[in-house]
Amino acid sequence: AQVRLIVRIQNCVRMFLAHESAERRRRQAKVEEMRVRLVVQIQTRIRMFLAQASAARRRRQSKIEDHAAIQIQRIFRGWWLRFEQFVRGRCTRLIQSVVRAFVRRQRYLHLVQ
């Protein structure tokens, strides 16, 4: 009878230890799962931060390029306008010179005859 009680006590102790071991493994699994979730969350936030920084950098670069393009166009258009005015003025003076020379020649020929 004592042996049976000893066996029963040993059985209860082994069962208790097995339950404790299983519970400890479950807690460790939960802790590991929580750790993995936190690592993934940190990685997600870091990637999000880097993506936002990259997008902001691209927007700033785009604004700089747009501003540069506008300045280049503004300078070119101003130069082109001044150049066209210069050419028109030169052509106007050339035409006036040719017409005046023609008129003088006609007057001279008319006077000579």
mmCIF file of N, CA and C in Angstrom:
data_model
loop_
_atom_site.group_PDB
_atom_site.id
_atom_site.type_symbol
_atom_site.label_atom_id
_atom_site.label_comp_id
_atom_site.label_asym_id
_atom_site.label_seq_id
_atom_site.Cartn_x
_atom_site.Cartn_y
_atom_site.Cartn_z
ATOM 1 N N ALA A 1 0.822 -1.184 0.000
ATOM 2 C CA ALA A 1 0.000 0.000 0.000
ATOM 3 C C ALA A 1 0.869 1.251 0.000
ATOM 4 N N GLN A 2 1.969 1.209 0.730
ATOM 5 C CA GLN A 2 2.863 2.363 0.747
ATOM 6 C C GLN A 2 3.492 2.586 -0.620
ATOM 7 N N VAL A 3 3.829 1.492 -1.274
ATOM 8 C CA VAL A 3 4.447 1.606 -2.604
ATOM 9 C C VAL A 3 3.464 2.280 -3.551
ATOM 10 N N ARG A 4 2.207 1.858 -3.444
ATOM 11 C CA ARG A 4 1.213 2.456 -4.312
ATOM 12 C C ARG A 4 1.072 3.957 -4.011
ATOM 13 N N LEU A 5 1.104 4.366 -2.777
ATOM 14 C CA LEU A 5 1.024 5.781 -2.423
ATOM 15 C C LEU A 5 2.262 6.536 -2.915
ATOM 16 N N ILE A 6 3.428 5.880 -2.787
ATOM 17 C CA ILE A 6 4.663 6.512 -3.277
ATOM 18 C C ILE A 6 4.586 6.696 -4.785
ATOM 19 N N VAL A 7 4.119 5.656 -5.483
ATOM 20 C CA VAL A 7 3.978 5.736 -6.949
ATOM 21 C C VAL A 7 2.985 6.844 -7.295
ATOM 22 N N ARG A 8 1.911 6.906 -6.534
ATOM 23 C CA ARG A 8 0.901 7.935 -6.807
ATOM 24 C C ARG A 8 1.488 9.334 -6.568
ATOM 25 N N ILE A 9 2.234 9.530 -5.490
ATOM 26 C CA ILE A 9 2.863 10.821 -5.198
ATOM 27 C C ILE A 9 3.864 11.164 -6.293
ATOM 28 N N GLN A 10 4.674 10.183 -6.717
ATOM 29 C CA GLN A 10 5.646 10.415 -7.797
ATOM 30 C C GLN A 10 4.917 10.817 -9.082
ATOM 31 N N ASN A 11 3.808 10.131 -9.351
ATOM 32 C CA ASN A 11 3.009 10.427 -10.543
ATOM 33 C C ASN A 11 2.503 11.869 -10.475
ATOM 34 N N CYS A 12 1.994 12.273 -9.314
ATOM 35 C CA CYS A 12 1.489 13.649 -9.160
ATOM 36 C C CYS A 12 2.623 14.665 -9.315
ATOM 37 N N VAL A 13 3.789 14.371 -8.738
ATOM 38 C CA VAL A 13 4.928 15.287 -8.855
ATOM 39 C C VAL A 13 5.364 15.395 -10.310
ATOM 40 N N ARG A 14 5.479 14.244 -11.010
ATOM 41 C CA ARG A 14 5.877 14.271 -12.433
ATOM 42 C C ARG A 14 4.839 15.040 -13.260
ATOM 43 N N MET A 15 3.556 14.824 -12.954
ATOM 44 C CA MET A 15 2.501 15.527 -13.679
ATOM 45 C C MET A 15 2.602 17.039 -13.418
ATOM 46 N N PHE A 16 2.826 17.418 -12.166
ATOM 47 C CA PHE A 16 2.978 18.827 -11.818
ATOM 48 C C PHE A 16 4.171 19.434 -12.550
ATOM 49 N N LEU A 17 5.310 18.703 -12.535
ATOM 50 C CA LEU A 17 6.509 19.197 -13.219
ATOM 51 C C LEU A 17 6.279 19.296 -14.726
ATOM 52 N N ALA A 18 5.559 18.330 -15.295
ATOM 53 C CA ALA A 18 5.261 18.364 -16.733
ATOM 54 C C ALA A 18 4.384 19.573 -17.062
ATOM 55 N N HIS A 19 3.374 19.810 -16.214
ATOM 56 C CA HIS A 19 2.503 20.979 -16.434
ATOM 57 C C HIS A 19 3.303 22.276 -16.310
ATOM 58 N N GLU A 20 4.162 22.362 -15.310
ATOM 59 C CA GLU A 20 5.007 23.547 -15.138
ATOM 60 C C GLU A 20 5.903 23.754 -16.354
ATOM 61 N N SER A 21 6.505 22.661 -16.832
ATOM 62 C CA SER A 21 7.390 22.745 -18.001
ATOM 63 C C SER A 21 6.609 23.200 -19.232
ATOM 64 N N ALA A 22 5.417 22.630 -19.423
ATOM 65 C CA ALA A 22 4.592 23.013 -20.574
ATOM 66 C C ALA A 22 4.184 24.484 -20.465
ATOM 67 N N GLU A 23 3.796 24.902 -19.266
ATOM 68 C CA GLU A 23 3.402 26.298 -19.062
ATOM 69 C C GLU A 23 4.571 27.242 -19.324
ATOM 70 N N ARG A 24 5.770 26.850 -18.858
ATOM 71 C CA ARG A 24 6.967 27.660 -19.087
ATOM 72 C C ARG A 24 7.245 27.782 -20.590
ATOM 73 N N ARG A 25 7.095 26.673 -21.342
ATOM 74 C CA ARG A 25 7.303 26.716 -22.803
ATOM 75 C C ARG A 25 6.263 27.619 -23.476
ATOM 76 N N ARG A 26 5.000 27.537 -22.997
ATOM 77 C CA ARG A 26 3.955 28.398 -23.568
ATOM 78 C C ARG A 26 4.274 29.871 -23.309
ATOM 79 N N ARG A 27 4.702 30.190 -22.083
ATOM 80 C CA ARG A 27 5.066 31.578 -21.767
ATOM 81 C C ARG A 27 6.243 32.041 -22.622
ATOM 82 N N GLN A 28 7.240 31.178 -22.782
ATOM 83 C CA GLN A 28 8.402 31.526 -23.616
ATOM 84 C C GLN A 28 7.978 31.733 -25.073
ATOM 85 N N ALA A 29 7.044 30.882 -25.541
ATOM 86 C CA ALA A 29 6.554 31.031 -26.915
ATOM 87 C C ALA A 29 5.828 32.370 -27.070
ATOM 88 N N LYS A 30 5.011 32.739 -26.052
ATOM 89 C CA LYS A 30 4.307 34.024 -26.112
ATOM 90 C C LYS A 30 5.295 35.184 -26.087
ATOM 91 N N VAL A 31 6.315 35.066 -25.228
ATOM 92 C CA VAL A 31 7.331 36.120 -25.158
ATOM 93 C C VAL A 31 8.047 36.233 -26.498
ATOM 94 N N GLU A 32 8.393 35.095 -27.102
ATOM 95 C CA GLU A 32 9.080 35.103 -28.405
ATOM 96 C C GLU A 32 8.175 35.700 -29.486
ATOM 97 N N GLU A 33 6.891 35.316 -29.447
ATOM 98 C CA GLU A 33 5.939 35.864 -30.421
ATOM 99 C C GLU A 33 5.817 37.380 -30.254
ATOM 100 N N MET A 34 5.754 37.834 -29.011
ATOM 101 C CA MET A 34 5.674 39.271 -28.737
ATOM 102 C C MET A 34 6.943 39.972 -29.222
ATOM 103 N N ARG A 35 8.091 39.354 -28.981
ATOM 104 C CA ARG A 35 9.361 39.935 -29.419
ATOM 105 C C ARG A 35 9.387 40.071 -30.942
ATOM 106 N N VAL A 36 8.936 39.014 -31.639
ATOM 107 C CA VAL A 36 8.911 39.049 -33.107
ATOM 108 C C VAL A 36 7.961 40.143 -33.588
ATOM 109 N N ARG A 37 6.780 40.249 -32.943
ATOM 110 C CA ARG A 37 5.834 41.303 -33.331
ATOM 111 C C ARG A 37 6.450 42.687 -33.151
ATOM 112 N N LEU A 38 7.122 42.883 -32.026
ATOM 113 C CA LEU A 38 7.745 44.183 -31.775
ATOM 114 C C LEU A 38 8.857 44.472 -32.780
ATOM 115 N N VAL A 39 9.650 43.459 -33.104
ATOM 116 C CA VAL A 39 10.718 43.645 -34.094
ATOM 117 C C VAL A 39 10.120 44.015 -35.442
ATOM 118 N N VAL A 40 9.060 43.308 -35.841
ATOM 119 C CA VAL A 40 8.400 43.601 -37.123
ATOM 120 C C VAL A 40 7.814 45.011 -37.097
ATOM 121 N N GLN A 41 7.218 45.389 -35.965
ATOM 122 C CA GLN A 41 6.642 46.733 -35.854
ATOM 123 C C GLN A 41 7.730 47.806 -35.948
ATOM 124 N N ILE A 42 8.852 47.568 -35.289
ATOM 125 C CA ILE A 42 9.966 48.523 -35.363
ATOM 126 C C ILE A 42 10.480 48.617 -36.793
ATOM 127 N N GLN A 43 10.649 47.461 -37.440
ATOM 128 C CA GLN A 43 11.126 47.460 -38.829
ATOM 129 C C GLN A 43 10.144 48.194 -39.728
ATOM 130 N N THR A 44 8.853 47.967 -39.504
ATOM 131 C CA THR A 44 7.825 48.636 -40.310
ATOM 132 C C THR A 44 7.916 50.150 -40.146
ATOM 133 N N ARG A 45 8.056 50.595 -38.903
ATOM 134 C CA ARG A 45 8.131 52.043 -38.666
ATOM 135 C C ARG A 45 9.405 52.641 -39.242
ATOM 136 N N ILE A 46 10.501 51.902 -39.157
ATOM 137 C CA ILE A 46 11.752 52.401 -39.741
ATOM 138 C C ILE A 46 11.617 52.497 -41.255
ATOM 139 N N ARG A 47 11.057 51.446 -41.887
ATOM 140 C CA ARG A 47 10.866 51.493 -43.344
ATOM 141 C C ARG A 47 9.924 52.627 -43.731
ATOM 142 N N MET A 48 8.873 52.839 -42.927
ATOM 143 C CA MET A 48 7.935 53.927 -43.205
ATOM 144 C C MET A 48 8.647 55.278 -43.095
ATOM 145 N N PHE A 49 9.448 55.445 -42.051
ATOM 146 C CA PHE A 49 10.198 56.691 -41.877
ATOM 147 C C PHE A 49 11.139 56.915 -43.055
ATOM 148 N N LEU A 50 11.861 55.860 -43.454
ATOM 149 C CA LEU A 50 12.796 55.995 -44.573
ATOM 150 C C LEU A 50 12.058 56.303 -45.875
ATOM 151 N N ALA A 51 10.900 55.656 -46.074
ATOM 152 C CA ALA A 51 10.118 55.915 -47.286
ATOM 153 C C ALA A 51 9.616 57.357 -47.301
ATOM 154 N N GLN A 52 9.149 57.851 -46.154
ATOM 155 C CA GLN A 52 8.672 59.235 -46.085
ATOM 156 C C GLN A 52 9.818 60.212 -46.314
ATOM 157 N N ALA A 53 10.980 59.904 -45.748
ATOM 158 C CA ALA A 53 12.140 60.779 -45.946
ATOM 159 C C ALA A 53 12.548 60.787 -47.413
ATOM 160 N N SER A 54 12.513 59.605 -48.036
ATOM 161 C CA SER A 54 12.873 59.511 -49.453
ATOM 162 C C SER A 54 11.874 60.287 -50.314
ATOM 163 N N ALA A 55 10.588 60.147 -50.001
ATOM 164 C CA ALA A 55 9.562 60.873 -50.757
ATOM 165 C C ALA A 55 9.733 62.382 -50.580
ATOM 166 N N ALA A 56 10.024 62.811 -49.363
ATOM 167 C CA ALA A 56 10.239 64.245 -49.115
ATOM 168 C C ALA A 56 11.467 64.733 -49.877
ATOM 169 N N ARG A 57 12.522 63.911 -49.903
ATOM 170 C CA ARG A 57 13.736 64.281 -50.638
ATOM 171 C C ARG A 57 13.427 64.395 -52.139
ATOM 172 N N ARG A 58 12.636 63.430 -52.671
ATOM 173 C CA ARG A 58 12.267 63.500 -54.093
ATOM 174 C C ARG A 58 11.422 64.741 -54.375
ATOM 175 N N ARG A 59 10.494 65.073 -53.457
ATOM 176 C CA ARG A 59 9.674 66.284 -53.660
ATOM 177 C C ARG A 59 10.545 67.536 -53.655
ATOM 178 N N ARG A 60 11.495 67.611 -52.705
ATOM 179 C CA ARG A 60 12.391 68.778 -52.666
ATOM 180 C C ARG A 60 13.216 68.857 -53.942
ATOM 181 N N GLN A 61 13.741 67.717 -54.392
ATOM 182 C CA GLN A 61 14.552 67.703 -55.612
ATOM 183 C C GLN A 61 13.708 68.120 -56.812
ATOM 184 N N SER A 62 12.473 67.647 -56.863
ATOM 185 C CA SER A 62 11.573 68.012 -57.957
ATOM 186 C C SER A 62 11.296 69.516 -57.951
ATOM 187 N N LYS A 63 11.090 70.086 -56.752
ATOM 188 C CA LYS A 63 10.866 71.537 -56.662
ATOM 189 C C LYS A 63 12.095 72.302 -57.133
ATOM 190 N N ILE A 64 13.272 71.829 -56.749
ATOM 191 C CA ILE A 64 14.514 72.487 -57.181
ATOM 192 C C ILE A 64 14.630 72.430 -58.696
ATOM 193 N N GLU A 65 14.361 71.239 -59.268
ATOM 194 C CA GLU A 65 14.467 71.091 -60.723
ATOM 195 C C GLU A 65 13.432 71.948 -61.442
ATOM 196 N N ASP A 66 12.199 71.984 -60.912
ATOM 197 C CA ASP A 66 11.163 72.831 -61.513
ATOM 198 C C ASP A 66 11.581 74.300 -61.469
ATOM 199 N N HIS A 67 12.092 74.738 -60.327
ATOM 200 C CA HIS A 67 12.530 76.130 -60.190
ATOM 201 C C HIS A 67 13.667 76.427 -61.171
ATOM 202 N N ALA A 68 14.607 75.486 -61.294
ATOM 203 C CA ALA A 68 15.728 75.682 -62.226
ATOM 204 C C ALA A 68 15.212 75.778 -63.659
ATOM 205 N N ALA A 69 14.260 74.897 -64.019
ATOM 206 C CA ALA A 69 13.704 74.933 -65.374
ATOM 207 C C ALA A 69 13.006 76.270 -65.633
ATOM 208 N N ILE A 70 12.264 76.748 -64.647
ATOM 209 C CA ILE A 70 11.571 78.034 -64.796
ATOM 210 C C ILE A 70 12.585 79.162 -64.983
ATOM 211 N N GLN A 71 13.650 79.151 -64.202
ATOM 212 C CA GLN A 71 14.673 80.198 -64.319
ATOM 213 C C GLN A 71 15.353 80.142 -65.687
ATOM 214 N N ILE A 72 15.681 78.927 -66.136
ATOM 215 C CA ILE A 72 16.327 78.781 -67.452
ATOM 216 C C ILE A 72 15.404 79.308 -68.543
ATOM 217 N N GLN A 73 14.115 78.918 -68.481
ATOM 218 C CA GLN A 73 13.161 79.392 -69.485
ATOM 219 C C GLN A 73 13.016 80.913 -69.422
ATOM 220 N N ARG A 74 12.955 81.468 -68.218
ATOM 221 C CA ARG A 74 12.810 82.919 -68.059
ATOM 222 C C ARG A 74 14.002 83.646 -68.682
ATOM 223 N N ILE A 75 15.196 83.164 -68.383
ATOM 224 C CA ILE A 75 16.403 83.807 -68.919
ATOM 225 C C ILE A 75 16.452 83.667 -70.434
ATOM 226 N N PHE A 76 16.134 82.462 -70.932
ATOM 227 C CA PHE A 76 16.178 82.255 -72.379
ATOM 228 C C PHE A 76 15.148 83.127 -73.081
ATOM 229 N N ARG A 77 13.928 83.162 -72.538
ATOM 230 C CA ARG A 77 12.884 83.971 -73.188
ATOM 231 C C ARG A 77 13.255 85.454 -73.196
ATOM 232 N N GLY A 78 13.847 85.936 -72.107
ATOM 233 C CA GLY A 78 14.290 87.333 -72.077
ATOM 234 C C GLY A 78 15.370 87.583 -73.117
ATOM 235 N N TRP A 79 16.341 86.664 -73.187
ATOM 236 C CA TRP A 79 17.415 86.809 -74.174
ATOM 237 C C TRP A 79 16.835 86.758 -75.581
ATOM 238 N N TRP A 80 15.925 85.796 -75.814
ATOM 239 C CA TRP A 80 15.349 85.635 -77.149
ATOM 240 C C TRP A 80 14.573 86.890 -77.545
ATOM 241 N N LEU A 81 13.826 87.467 -76.632
ATOM 242 C CA LEU A 81 13.072 88.684 -76.921
ATOM 243 C C LEU A 81 14.023 89.826 -77.278
ATOM 244 N N ARG A 82 15.077 89.995 -76.481
ATOM 245 C CA ARG A 82 16.049 91.056 -76.789
ATOM 246 C C ARG A 82 16.738 90.786 -78.130
ATOM 247 N N PHE A 83 17.056 89.529 -78.399
ATOM 248 C CA PHE A 83 17.705 89.187 -79.665
ATOM 249 C C PHE A 83 16.773 89.489 -80.835
ATOM 250 N N GLU A 84 15.487 89.104 -80.718
ATOM 251 C CA GLU A 84 14.524 89.393 -81.788
ATOM 252 C C GLU A 84 14.395 90.899 -82.009
ATOM 253 N N GLN A 85 14.335 91.672 -80.912
ATOM 254 C CA GLN A 85 14.244 93.127 -81.044
ATOM 255 C C GLN A 85 15.491 93.681 -81.733
ATOM 256 N N PHE A 86 16.648 93.138 -81.379
ATOM 257 C CA PHE A 86 17.889 93.565 -82.017
ATOM 258 C C PHE A 86 17.853 93.266 -83.518
ATOM 259 N N VAL A 87 17.437 92.051 -83.882
ATOM 260 C CA VAL A 87 17.389 91.662 -85.301
ATOM 261 C C VAL A 87 16.374 92.519 -86.040
ATOM 262 N N ARG A 88 15.189 92.717 -85.439
ATOM 263 C CA ARG A 88 14.174 93.552 -86.092
ATOM 264 C C ARG A 88 14.692 94.979 -86.289
ATOM 265 N N GLY A 89 15.325 95.523 -85.264
ATOM 266 C CA GLY A 89 15.873 96.880 -85.380
ATOM 267 C C GLY A 89 16.923 96.941 -86.474
ATOM 268 N N ARG A 90 17.789 95.926 -86.512
ATOM 269 C CA ARG A 90 18.835 95.917 -87.540
ATOM 270 C C ARG A 90 18.224 95.787 -88.934
ATOM 271 N N CYS A 91 17.231 94.896 -89.065
ATOM 272 C CA CYS A 91 16.568 94.736 -90.367
ATOM 273 C C CYS A 91 15.842 96.022 -90.757
ATOM 274 N N THR A 92 15.191 96.650 -89.779
ATOM 275 C CA THR A 92 14.487 97.910 -90.050
ATOM 276 C C THR A 92 15.467 98.968 -90.542
ATOM 277 N N ARG A 93 16.588 99.110 -89.860
ATOM 278 C CA ARG A 93 17.592 100.097 -90.280
ATOM 279 C C ARG A 93 18.141 99.754 -91.664
ATOM 280 N N LEU A 94 18.362 98.466 -91.929
ATOM 281 C CA LEU A 94 18.879 98.057 -93.238
ATOM 282 C C LEU A 94 17.866 98.381 -94.336
ATOM 283 N N ILE A 95 16.586 98.054 -94.083
ATOM 284 C CA ILE A 95 15.545 98.349 -95.079
ATOM 285 C C ILE A 95 15.443 99.858 -95.294
ATOM 286 N N GLN A 96 15.442 100.623 -94.200
ATOM 287 C CA GLN A 96 15.375 102.082 -94.326
ATOM 288 C C GLN A 96 16.570 102.614 -95.108
ATOM 289 N N SER A 97 17.729 102.058 -94.857
ATOM 290 C CA SER A 97 18.939 102.497 -95.561
ATOM 291 C C SER A 97 18.820 102.212 -97.056
ATOM 292 N N VAL A 98 18.349 101.003 -97.374
ATOM 293 C CA VAL A 98 18.209 100.638 -98.795
ATOM 294 C C VAL A 98 17.168 101.527 -99.464
ATOM 295 N N VAL A 99 16.033 101.762 -98.788
ATOM 296 C CA VAL A 99 14.974 102.596 -99.370
ATOM 297 C C VAL A 99 15.470 104.034 -99.541
ATOM 298 N N ARG A 100 16.142 104.593 -98.560
ATOM 299 C CA ARG A 100 16.657 105.960 -98.674
ATOM 300 C C ARG A 100 17.670 106.074 -99.808
ATOM 301 N N ALA A 101 18.529 105.052 -99.919
ATOM 302 C CA ALA A 101 19.511 105.070 -101.013
ATOM 303 C C ALA A 101 18.791 105.029 -102.353
ATOM 304 N N PHE A 102 17.744 104.191 -102.446
ATOM 305 C CA PHE A 102 16.983 104.100 -103.684
ATOM 306 C C PHE A 102 16.325 105.439 -104.010
ATOM 307 N N VAL A 103 15.713 106.067 -102.998
ATOM 308 C CA VAL A 103 15.037 107.355 -103.210
ATOM 309 C C VAL A 103 16.054 108.412 -103.626
ATOM 310 N N ARG A 104 17.205 108.468 -103.009
ATOM 311 C CA ARG A 104 18.241 109.443 -103.366
ATOM 312 C C ARG A 104 18.716 109.209 -104.799
ATOM 313 N N ARG A 105 18.909 107.915 -105.121
ATOM 314 C CA ARG A 105 19.362 107.608 -106.475
ATOM 315 C C ARG A 105 18.317 108.067 -107.495
ATOM 316 N N GLN A 106 17.049 107.842 -107.188
ATOM 317 C CA GLN A 106 15.988 108.268 -108.102
ATOM 318 C C GLN A 106 15.977 109.795 -108.248
ATOM 319 N N ARG A 107 16.141 110.502 -107.150
ATOM 320 C CA ARG A 107 16.184 111.965 -107.211
ATOM 321 C C ARG A 107 17.388 112.431 -108.025
ATOM 322 N N TYR A 108 18.514 111.811 -107.773
ATOM 323 C CA TYR A 108 19.727 112.187 -108.492
ATOM 324 C C TYR A 108 19.540 111.946 -109.991
ATOM 325 N N LEU A 109 19.017 110.754 -110.336
ATOM 326 C CA LEU A 109 18.816 110.454 -111.757
ATOM 327 C C LEU A 109 17.803 111.419 -112.379
ATOM 328 N N HIS A 110 16.799 111.786 -111.613
ATOM 329 C CA HIS A 110 15.799 112.720 -112.116
ATOM 330 C C HIS A 110 16.409 114.117 -112.322
ATOM 331 N N LEU A 111 17.305 114.518 -111.421
ATOM 332 C CA LEU A 111 17.954 115.812 -111.546
ATOM 333 C C LEU A 111 18.952 115.822 -112.699
ATOM 334 N N VAL A 112 19.623 114.713 -112.908
ATOM 335 C CA VAL A 112 20.652 114.642 -113.943
ATOM 336 C C VAL A 112 20.007 114.682 -115.335
ATOM 337 N N GLN A 113 18.860 114.170 -115.480
ATOM 338 C CA GLN A 113 18.254 114.103 -116.810
ATOM 339 C C GLN A 113 17.758 115.387 -117.301
#
